[in-house]
PDB file of C-alpha atoms in Angstrom:
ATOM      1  CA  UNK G  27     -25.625   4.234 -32.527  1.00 60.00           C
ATOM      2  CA  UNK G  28     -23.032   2.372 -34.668  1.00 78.00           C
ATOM      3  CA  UNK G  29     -22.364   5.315 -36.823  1.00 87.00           C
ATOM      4  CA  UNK G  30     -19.754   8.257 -36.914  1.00 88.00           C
ATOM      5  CA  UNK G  31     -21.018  12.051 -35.926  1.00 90.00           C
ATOM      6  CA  UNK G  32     -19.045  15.001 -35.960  1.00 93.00           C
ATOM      7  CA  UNK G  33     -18.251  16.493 -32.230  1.00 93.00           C
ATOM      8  CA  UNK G  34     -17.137  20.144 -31.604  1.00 95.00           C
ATOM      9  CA  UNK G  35     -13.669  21.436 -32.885  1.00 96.00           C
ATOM     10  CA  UNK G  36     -10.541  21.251 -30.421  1.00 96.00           C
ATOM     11  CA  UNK G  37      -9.382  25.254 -29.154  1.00 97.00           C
ATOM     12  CA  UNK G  38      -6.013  23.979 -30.822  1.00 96.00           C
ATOM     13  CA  UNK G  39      -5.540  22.308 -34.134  1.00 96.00           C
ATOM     14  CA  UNK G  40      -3.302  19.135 -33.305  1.00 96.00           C
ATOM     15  CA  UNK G  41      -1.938  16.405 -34.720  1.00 94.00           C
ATOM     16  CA  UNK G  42       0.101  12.897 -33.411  1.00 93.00           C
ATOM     17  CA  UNK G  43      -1.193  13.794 -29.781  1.00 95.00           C
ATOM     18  CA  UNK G  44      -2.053  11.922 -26.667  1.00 95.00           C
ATOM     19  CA  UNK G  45      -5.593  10.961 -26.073  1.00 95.00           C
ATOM     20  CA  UNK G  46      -7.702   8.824 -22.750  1.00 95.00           C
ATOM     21  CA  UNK G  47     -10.698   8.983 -21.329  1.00 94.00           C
ATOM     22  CA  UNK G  48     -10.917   9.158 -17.632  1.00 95.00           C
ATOM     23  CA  UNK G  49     -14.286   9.426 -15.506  1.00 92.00           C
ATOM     24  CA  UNK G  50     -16.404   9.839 -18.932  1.00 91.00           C
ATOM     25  CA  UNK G  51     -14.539  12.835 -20.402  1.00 93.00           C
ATOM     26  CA  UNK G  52     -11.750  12.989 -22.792  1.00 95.00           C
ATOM     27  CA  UNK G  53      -8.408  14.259 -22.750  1.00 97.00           C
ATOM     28  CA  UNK G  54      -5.647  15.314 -25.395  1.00 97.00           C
ATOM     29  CA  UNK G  55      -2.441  16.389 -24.058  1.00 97.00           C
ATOM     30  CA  UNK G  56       0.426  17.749 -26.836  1.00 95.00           C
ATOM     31  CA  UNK G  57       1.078  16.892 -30.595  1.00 95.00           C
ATOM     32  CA  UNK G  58       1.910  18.736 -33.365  1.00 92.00           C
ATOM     33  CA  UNK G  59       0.178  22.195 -34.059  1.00 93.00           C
ATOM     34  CA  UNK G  60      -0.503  23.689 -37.422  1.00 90.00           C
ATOM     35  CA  UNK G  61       2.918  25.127 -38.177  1.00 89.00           C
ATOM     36  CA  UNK G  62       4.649  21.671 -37.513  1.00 86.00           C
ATOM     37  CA  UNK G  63       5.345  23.110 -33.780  1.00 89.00           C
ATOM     38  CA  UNK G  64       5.665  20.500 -30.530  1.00 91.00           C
ATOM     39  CA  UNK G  65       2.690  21.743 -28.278  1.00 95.00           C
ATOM     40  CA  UNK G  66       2.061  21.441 -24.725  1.00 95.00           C
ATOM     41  CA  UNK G  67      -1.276  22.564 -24.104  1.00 97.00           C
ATOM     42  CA  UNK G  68      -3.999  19.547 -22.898  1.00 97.00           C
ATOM     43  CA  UNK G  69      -7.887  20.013 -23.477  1.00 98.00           C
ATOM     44  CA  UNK G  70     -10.623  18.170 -21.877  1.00 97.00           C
ATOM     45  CA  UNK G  71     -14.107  17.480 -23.404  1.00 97.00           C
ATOM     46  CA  UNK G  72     -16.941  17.590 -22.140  1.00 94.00           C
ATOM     47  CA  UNK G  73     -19.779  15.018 -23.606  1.00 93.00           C
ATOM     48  CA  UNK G  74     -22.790  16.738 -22.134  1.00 93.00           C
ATOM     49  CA  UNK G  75     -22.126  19.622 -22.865  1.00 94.00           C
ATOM     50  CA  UNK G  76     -19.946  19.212 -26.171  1.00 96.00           C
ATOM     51  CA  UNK G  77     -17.013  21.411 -25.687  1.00 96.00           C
ATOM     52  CA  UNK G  78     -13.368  21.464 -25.101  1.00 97.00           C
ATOM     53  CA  UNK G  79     -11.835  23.600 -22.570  1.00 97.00           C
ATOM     54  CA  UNK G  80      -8.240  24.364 -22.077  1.00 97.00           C
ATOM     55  CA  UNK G  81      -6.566  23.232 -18.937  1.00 97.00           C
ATOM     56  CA  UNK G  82      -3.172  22.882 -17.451  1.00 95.00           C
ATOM     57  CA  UNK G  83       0.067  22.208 -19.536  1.00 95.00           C
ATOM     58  CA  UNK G  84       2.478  19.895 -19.827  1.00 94.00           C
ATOM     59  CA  UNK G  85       5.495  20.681 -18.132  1.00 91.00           C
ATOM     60  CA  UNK G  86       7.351  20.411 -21.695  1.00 89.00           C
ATOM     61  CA  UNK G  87       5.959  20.081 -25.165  1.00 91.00           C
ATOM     62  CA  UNK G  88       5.889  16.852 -26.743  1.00 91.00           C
ATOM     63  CA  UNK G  89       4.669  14.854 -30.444  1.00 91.00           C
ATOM     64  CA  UNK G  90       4.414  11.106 -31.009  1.00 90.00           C
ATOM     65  CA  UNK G  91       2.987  10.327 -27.042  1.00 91.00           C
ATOM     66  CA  UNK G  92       0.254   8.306 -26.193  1.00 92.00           C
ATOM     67  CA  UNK G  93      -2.112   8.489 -22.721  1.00 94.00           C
ATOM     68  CA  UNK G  94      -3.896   5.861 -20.342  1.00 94.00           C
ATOM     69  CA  UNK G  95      -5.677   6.520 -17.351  1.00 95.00           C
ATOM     70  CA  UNK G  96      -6.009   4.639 -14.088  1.00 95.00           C
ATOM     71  CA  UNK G  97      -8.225   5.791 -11.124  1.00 91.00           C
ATOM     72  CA  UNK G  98      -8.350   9.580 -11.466  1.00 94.00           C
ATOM     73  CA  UNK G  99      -5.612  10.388 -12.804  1.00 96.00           C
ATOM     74  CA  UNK G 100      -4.294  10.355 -17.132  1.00 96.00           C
ATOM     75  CA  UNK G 101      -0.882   8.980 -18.195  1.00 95.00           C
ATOM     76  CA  UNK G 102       1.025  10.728 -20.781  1.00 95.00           C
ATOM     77  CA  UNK G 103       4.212   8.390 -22.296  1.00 91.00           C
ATOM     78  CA  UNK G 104       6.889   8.135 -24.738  1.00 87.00           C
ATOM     79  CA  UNK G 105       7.146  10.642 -27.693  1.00 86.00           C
ATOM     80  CA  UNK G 106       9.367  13.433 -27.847  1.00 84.00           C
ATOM     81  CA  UNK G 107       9.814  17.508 -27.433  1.00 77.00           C
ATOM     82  CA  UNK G 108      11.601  17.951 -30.762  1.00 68.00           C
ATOM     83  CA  UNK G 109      13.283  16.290 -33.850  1.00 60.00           C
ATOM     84  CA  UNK G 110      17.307  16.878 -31.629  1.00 54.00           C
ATOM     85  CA  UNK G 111      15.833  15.360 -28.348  1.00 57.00           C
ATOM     86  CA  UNK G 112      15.874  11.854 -27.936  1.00 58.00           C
ATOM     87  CA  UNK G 113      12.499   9.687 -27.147  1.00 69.00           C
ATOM     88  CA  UNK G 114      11.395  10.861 -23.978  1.00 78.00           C
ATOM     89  CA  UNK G 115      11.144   8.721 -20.737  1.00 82.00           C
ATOM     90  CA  UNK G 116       9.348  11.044 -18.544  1.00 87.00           C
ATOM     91  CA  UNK G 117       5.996  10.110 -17.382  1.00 91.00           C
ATOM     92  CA  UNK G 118       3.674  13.025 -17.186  1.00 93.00           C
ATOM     93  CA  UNK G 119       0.684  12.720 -14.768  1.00 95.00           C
ATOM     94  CA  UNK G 120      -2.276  14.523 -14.727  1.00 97.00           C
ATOM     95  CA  UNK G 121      -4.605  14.258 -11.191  1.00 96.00           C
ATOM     96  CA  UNK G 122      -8.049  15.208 -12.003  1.00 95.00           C
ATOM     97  CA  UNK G 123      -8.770  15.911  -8.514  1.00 95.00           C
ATOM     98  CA  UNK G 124      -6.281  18.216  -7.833  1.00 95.00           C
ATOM     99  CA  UNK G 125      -5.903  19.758 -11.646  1.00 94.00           C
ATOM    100  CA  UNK G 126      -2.179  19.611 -11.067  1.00 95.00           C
ATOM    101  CA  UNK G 127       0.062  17.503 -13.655  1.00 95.00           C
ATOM    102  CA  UNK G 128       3.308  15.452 -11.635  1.00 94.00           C
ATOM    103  CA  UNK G 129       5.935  13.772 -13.238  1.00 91.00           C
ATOM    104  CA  UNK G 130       8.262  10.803 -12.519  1.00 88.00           C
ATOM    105  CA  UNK G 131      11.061   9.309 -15.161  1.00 85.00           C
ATOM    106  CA  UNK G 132      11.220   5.623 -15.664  1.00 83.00           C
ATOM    107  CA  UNK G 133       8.853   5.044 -18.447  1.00 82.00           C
ATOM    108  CA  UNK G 134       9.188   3.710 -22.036  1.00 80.00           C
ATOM    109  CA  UNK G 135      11.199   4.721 -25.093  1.00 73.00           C
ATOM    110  CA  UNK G 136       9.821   4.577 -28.608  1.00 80.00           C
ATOM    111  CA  UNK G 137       6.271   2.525 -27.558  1.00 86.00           C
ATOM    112  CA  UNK G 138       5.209   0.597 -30.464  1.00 84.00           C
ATOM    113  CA  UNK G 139       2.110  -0.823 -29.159  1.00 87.00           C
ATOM    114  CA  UNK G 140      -0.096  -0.276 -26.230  1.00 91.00           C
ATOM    115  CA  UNK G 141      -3.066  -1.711 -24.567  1.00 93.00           C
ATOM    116  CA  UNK G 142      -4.448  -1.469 -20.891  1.00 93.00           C
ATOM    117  CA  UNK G 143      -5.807  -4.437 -19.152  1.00 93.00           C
ATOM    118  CA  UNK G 144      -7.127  -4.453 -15.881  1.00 91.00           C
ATOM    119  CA  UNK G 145      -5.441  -1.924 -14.040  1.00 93.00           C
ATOM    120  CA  UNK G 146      -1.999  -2.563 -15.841  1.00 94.00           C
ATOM    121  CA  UNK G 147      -0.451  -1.135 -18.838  1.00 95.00           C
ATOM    122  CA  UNK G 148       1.407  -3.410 -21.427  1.00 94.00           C
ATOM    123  CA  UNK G 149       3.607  -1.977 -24.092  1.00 92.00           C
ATOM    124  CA  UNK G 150       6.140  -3.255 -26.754  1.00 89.00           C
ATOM    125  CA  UNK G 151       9.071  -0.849 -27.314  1.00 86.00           C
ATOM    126  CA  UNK G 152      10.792  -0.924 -30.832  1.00 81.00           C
ATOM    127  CA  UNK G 153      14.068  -2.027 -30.040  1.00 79.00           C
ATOM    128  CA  UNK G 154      12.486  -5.234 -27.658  1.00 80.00           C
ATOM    129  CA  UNK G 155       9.744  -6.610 -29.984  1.00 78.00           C
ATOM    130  CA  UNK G 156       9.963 -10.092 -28.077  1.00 84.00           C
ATOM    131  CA  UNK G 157       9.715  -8.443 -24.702  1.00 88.00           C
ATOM    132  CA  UNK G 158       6.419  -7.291 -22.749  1.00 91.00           C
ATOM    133  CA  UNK G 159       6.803  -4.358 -20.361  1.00 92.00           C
ATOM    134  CA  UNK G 160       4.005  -3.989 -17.824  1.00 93.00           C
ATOM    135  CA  UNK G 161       3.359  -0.832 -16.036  1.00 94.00           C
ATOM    136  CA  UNK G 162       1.771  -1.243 -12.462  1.00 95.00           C
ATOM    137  CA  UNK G 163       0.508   2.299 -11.343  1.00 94.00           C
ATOM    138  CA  UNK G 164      -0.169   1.118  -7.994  1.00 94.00           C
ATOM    139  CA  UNK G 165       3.765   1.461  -7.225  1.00 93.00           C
ATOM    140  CA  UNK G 166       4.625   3.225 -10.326  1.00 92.00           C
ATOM    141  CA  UNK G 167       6.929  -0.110 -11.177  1.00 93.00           C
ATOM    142  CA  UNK G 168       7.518  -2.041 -14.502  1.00 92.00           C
ATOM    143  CA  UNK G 169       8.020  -5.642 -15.349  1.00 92.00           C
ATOM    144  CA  UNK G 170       8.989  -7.077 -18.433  1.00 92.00           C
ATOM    145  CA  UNK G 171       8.025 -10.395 -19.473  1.00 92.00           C
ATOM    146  CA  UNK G 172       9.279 -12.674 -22.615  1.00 91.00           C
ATOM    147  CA  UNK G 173       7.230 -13.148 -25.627  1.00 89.00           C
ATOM    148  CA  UNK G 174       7.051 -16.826 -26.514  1.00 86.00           C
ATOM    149  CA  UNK G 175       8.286 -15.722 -30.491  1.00 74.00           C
ATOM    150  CA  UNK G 176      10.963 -16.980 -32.888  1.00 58.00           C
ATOM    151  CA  UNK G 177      11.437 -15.585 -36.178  1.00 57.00           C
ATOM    152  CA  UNK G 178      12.473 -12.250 -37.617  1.00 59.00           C
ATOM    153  CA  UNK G 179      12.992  -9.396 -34.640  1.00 59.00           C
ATOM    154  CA  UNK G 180      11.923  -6.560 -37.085  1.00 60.00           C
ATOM    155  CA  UNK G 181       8.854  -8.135 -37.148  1.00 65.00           C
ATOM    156  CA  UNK G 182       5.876  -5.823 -35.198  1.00 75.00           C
ATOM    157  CA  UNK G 183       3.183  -6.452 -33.503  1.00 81.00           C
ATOM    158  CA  UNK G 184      -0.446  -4.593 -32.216  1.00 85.00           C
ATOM    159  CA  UNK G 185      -2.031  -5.229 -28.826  1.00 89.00           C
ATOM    160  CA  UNK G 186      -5.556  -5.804 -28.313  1.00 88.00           C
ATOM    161  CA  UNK G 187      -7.809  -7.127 -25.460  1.00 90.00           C
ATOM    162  CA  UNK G 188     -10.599  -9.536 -25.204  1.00 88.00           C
ATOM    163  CA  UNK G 189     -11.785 -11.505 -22.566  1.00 90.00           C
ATOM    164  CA  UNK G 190      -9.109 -10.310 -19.934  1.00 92.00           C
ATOM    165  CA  UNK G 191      -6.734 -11.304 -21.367  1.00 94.00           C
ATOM    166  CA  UNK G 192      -3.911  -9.423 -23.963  1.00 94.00           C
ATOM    167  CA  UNK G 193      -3.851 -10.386 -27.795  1.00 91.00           C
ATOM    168  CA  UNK G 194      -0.542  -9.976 -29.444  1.00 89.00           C
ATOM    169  CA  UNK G 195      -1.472  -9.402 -33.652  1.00 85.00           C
ATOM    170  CA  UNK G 196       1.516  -9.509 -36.186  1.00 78.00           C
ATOM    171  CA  UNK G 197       1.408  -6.392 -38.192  1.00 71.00           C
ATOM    172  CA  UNK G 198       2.982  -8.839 -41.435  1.00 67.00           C
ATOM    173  CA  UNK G 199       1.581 -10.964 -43.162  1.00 64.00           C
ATOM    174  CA  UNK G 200       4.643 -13.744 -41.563  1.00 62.00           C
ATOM    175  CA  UNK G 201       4.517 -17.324 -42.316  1.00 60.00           C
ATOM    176  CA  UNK G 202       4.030 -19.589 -39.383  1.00 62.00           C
ATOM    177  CA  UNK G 203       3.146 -15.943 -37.295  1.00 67.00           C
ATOM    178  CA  UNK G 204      -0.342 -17.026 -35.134  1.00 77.00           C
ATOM    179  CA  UNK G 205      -2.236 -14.703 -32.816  1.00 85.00           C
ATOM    180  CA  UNK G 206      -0.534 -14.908 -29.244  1.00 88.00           C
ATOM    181  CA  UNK G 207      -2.938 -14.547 -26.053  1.00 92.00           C
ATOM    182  CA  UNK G 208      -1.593 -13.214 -22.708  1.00 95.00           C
ATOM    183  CA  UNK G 209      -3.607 -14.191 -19.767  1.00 96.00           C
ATOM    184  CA  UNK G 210      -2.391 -12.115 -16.379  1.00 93.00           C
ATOM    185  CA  UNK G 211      -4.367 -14.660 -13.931  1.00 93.00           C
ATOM    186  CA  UNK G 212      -3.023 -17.729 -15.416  1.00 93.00           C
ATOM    187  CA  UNK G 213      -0.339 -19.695 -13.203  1.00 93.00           C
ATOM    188  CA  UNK G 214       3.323 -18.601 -13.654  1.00 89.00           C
ATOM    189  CA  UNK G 215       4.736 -20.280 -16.845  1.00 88.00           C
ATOM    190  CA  UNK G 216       1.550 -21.013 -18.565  1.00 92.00           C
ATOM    191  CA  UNK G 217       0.227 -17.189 -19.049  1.00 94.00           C
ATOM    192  CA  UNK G 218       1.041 -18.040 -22.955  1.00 93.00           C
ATOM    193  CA  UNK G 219      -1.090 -19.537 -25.842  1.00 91.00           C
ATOM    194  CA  UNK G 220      -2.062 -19.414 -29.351  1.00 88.00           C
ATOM    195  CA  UNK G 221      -5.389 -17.832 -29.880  1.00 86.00           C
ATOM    196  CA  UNK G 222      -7.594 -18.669 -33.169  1.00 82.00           C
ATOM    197  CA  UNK G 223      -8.320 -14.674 -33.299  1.00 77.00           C
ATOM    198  CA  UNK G 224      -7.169 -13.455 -36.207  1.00 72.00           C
ATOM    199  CA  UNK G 225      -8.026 -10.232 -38.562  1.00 67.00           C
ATOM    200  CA  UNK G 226      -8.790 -10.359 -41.981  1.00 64.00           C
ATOM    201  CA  UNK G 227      -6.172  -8.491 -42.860  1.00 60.00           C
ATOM    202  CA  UNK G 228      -3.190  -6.347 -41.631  1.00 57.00           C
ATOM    203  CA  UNK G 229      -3.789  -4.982 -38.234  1.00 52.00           C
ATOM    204  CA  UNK G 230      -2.452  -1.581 -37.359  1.00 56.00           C
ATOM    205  CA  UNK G 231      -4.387  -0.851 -33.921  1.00 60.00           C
ATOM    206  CA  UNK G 232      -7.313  -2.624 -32.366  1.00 55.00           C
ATOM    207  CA  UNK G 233     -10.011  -1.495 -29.664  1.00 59.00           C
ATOM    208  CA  UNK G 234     -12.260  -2.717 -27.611  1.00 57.00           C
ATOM    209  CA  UNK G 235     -15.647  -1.584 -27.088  1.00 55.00           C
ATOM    210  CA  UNK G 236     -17.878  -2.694 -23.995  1.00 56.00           C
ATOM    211  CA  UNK G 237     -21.457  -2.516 -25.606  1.00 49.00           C
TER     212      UNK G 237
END
């Protein structure tokens, strides 16, 4: 339709909260509530029939996550439960079969920048901005891979996709700073290249729409 319209209201105001889609509805899982406290309750909407419902909870609350979803099942990683716990490496897992949420801890601390590709997750952590880590949810494993950079480390970056393959945007305006492109299927040692993709301006989080 290419325009904005209003949907129904969540059951729970939130704020800085986990969000996927997985099998054509939508899930939020945690954030902030309207007093400033952590929440764990998740909510699923329904597009048909435009309305969220309440469903499990978390098994803690937690602000400043971020969700995927592979197969049936939604991801919920990194954040925290409150301002005196450190980042949280727990991986929440939600199986929409079974309505049951699992857990498992070897995840990522303080996730940056995000983007799912194929049936992989890659994320930049904020103390590693020259490192990829790549989630496999097959085996639940990660993998980290160098990012061909030089320059200043505080320097951040966005993820994006096109193409399947992963685009790697500088959130500064950096001199000699070019659009990096990640190609999983290329042979070992030459998954790397510059790309000519480039925003117009600063870019703080990108998304890609299948029309």
């Amino acid at each position: 339709f290419r325009r904005w319209t209003t949907i129904s209201k969540l059951n729970v105001a939130r704020c800085d909260f986990a969000c996927a889609e997985v099998n054509g509805v939508i899930y939020v899982a945690g954030g902030f509530g309207p007093d400033g406290d952590s929440l764990s309750s998740v909510e699923v909407y329904d597009p048909e029939q435009n309305k969220w419902a309440l469903i499990g909870r978390l098994r803690r609350p937690r602000w400043g996550c971020f969700g995927c979803s592979f197969e049936d099942k939604m991801y919920v990683m990194g954040g925290r439960s409150s301002f005196t716990i450190g980042n949280s490496r727990f991986i929440d897992v939600y199986d929409t079969n079974s309505g049951a949420w699992g857990e498992f801890r070897n995840g990522c601390v303080m996730v940056t920048a995000h983007a799912v590709l194929g049936e992989k997750l890659f994320c930049i952590e904020w103390k590693n901005q020259r490192s990829l880590a790549i989630f496999n949810p097959a085996d639940n494993s990660w993998q980290k891979v160098p990012v061909p950079l030089t320059g200043s480390s505080s320097t951040r970056f966005s993820l994006g996709t096109h193409d399947g393959k992963l685009l790697l945007f500088s959130l500064e305006e950096e001199p000699g700073y070019q659009t990096l492109m990640y190609d999983p299927a290329a042979p070992t040692g030459s998954e790397w290249c510059k790309s000519t993709l480039r925003p117009s301006g600063s870019c703080l989080c990108s998304v890609t729409i299948k029309a």
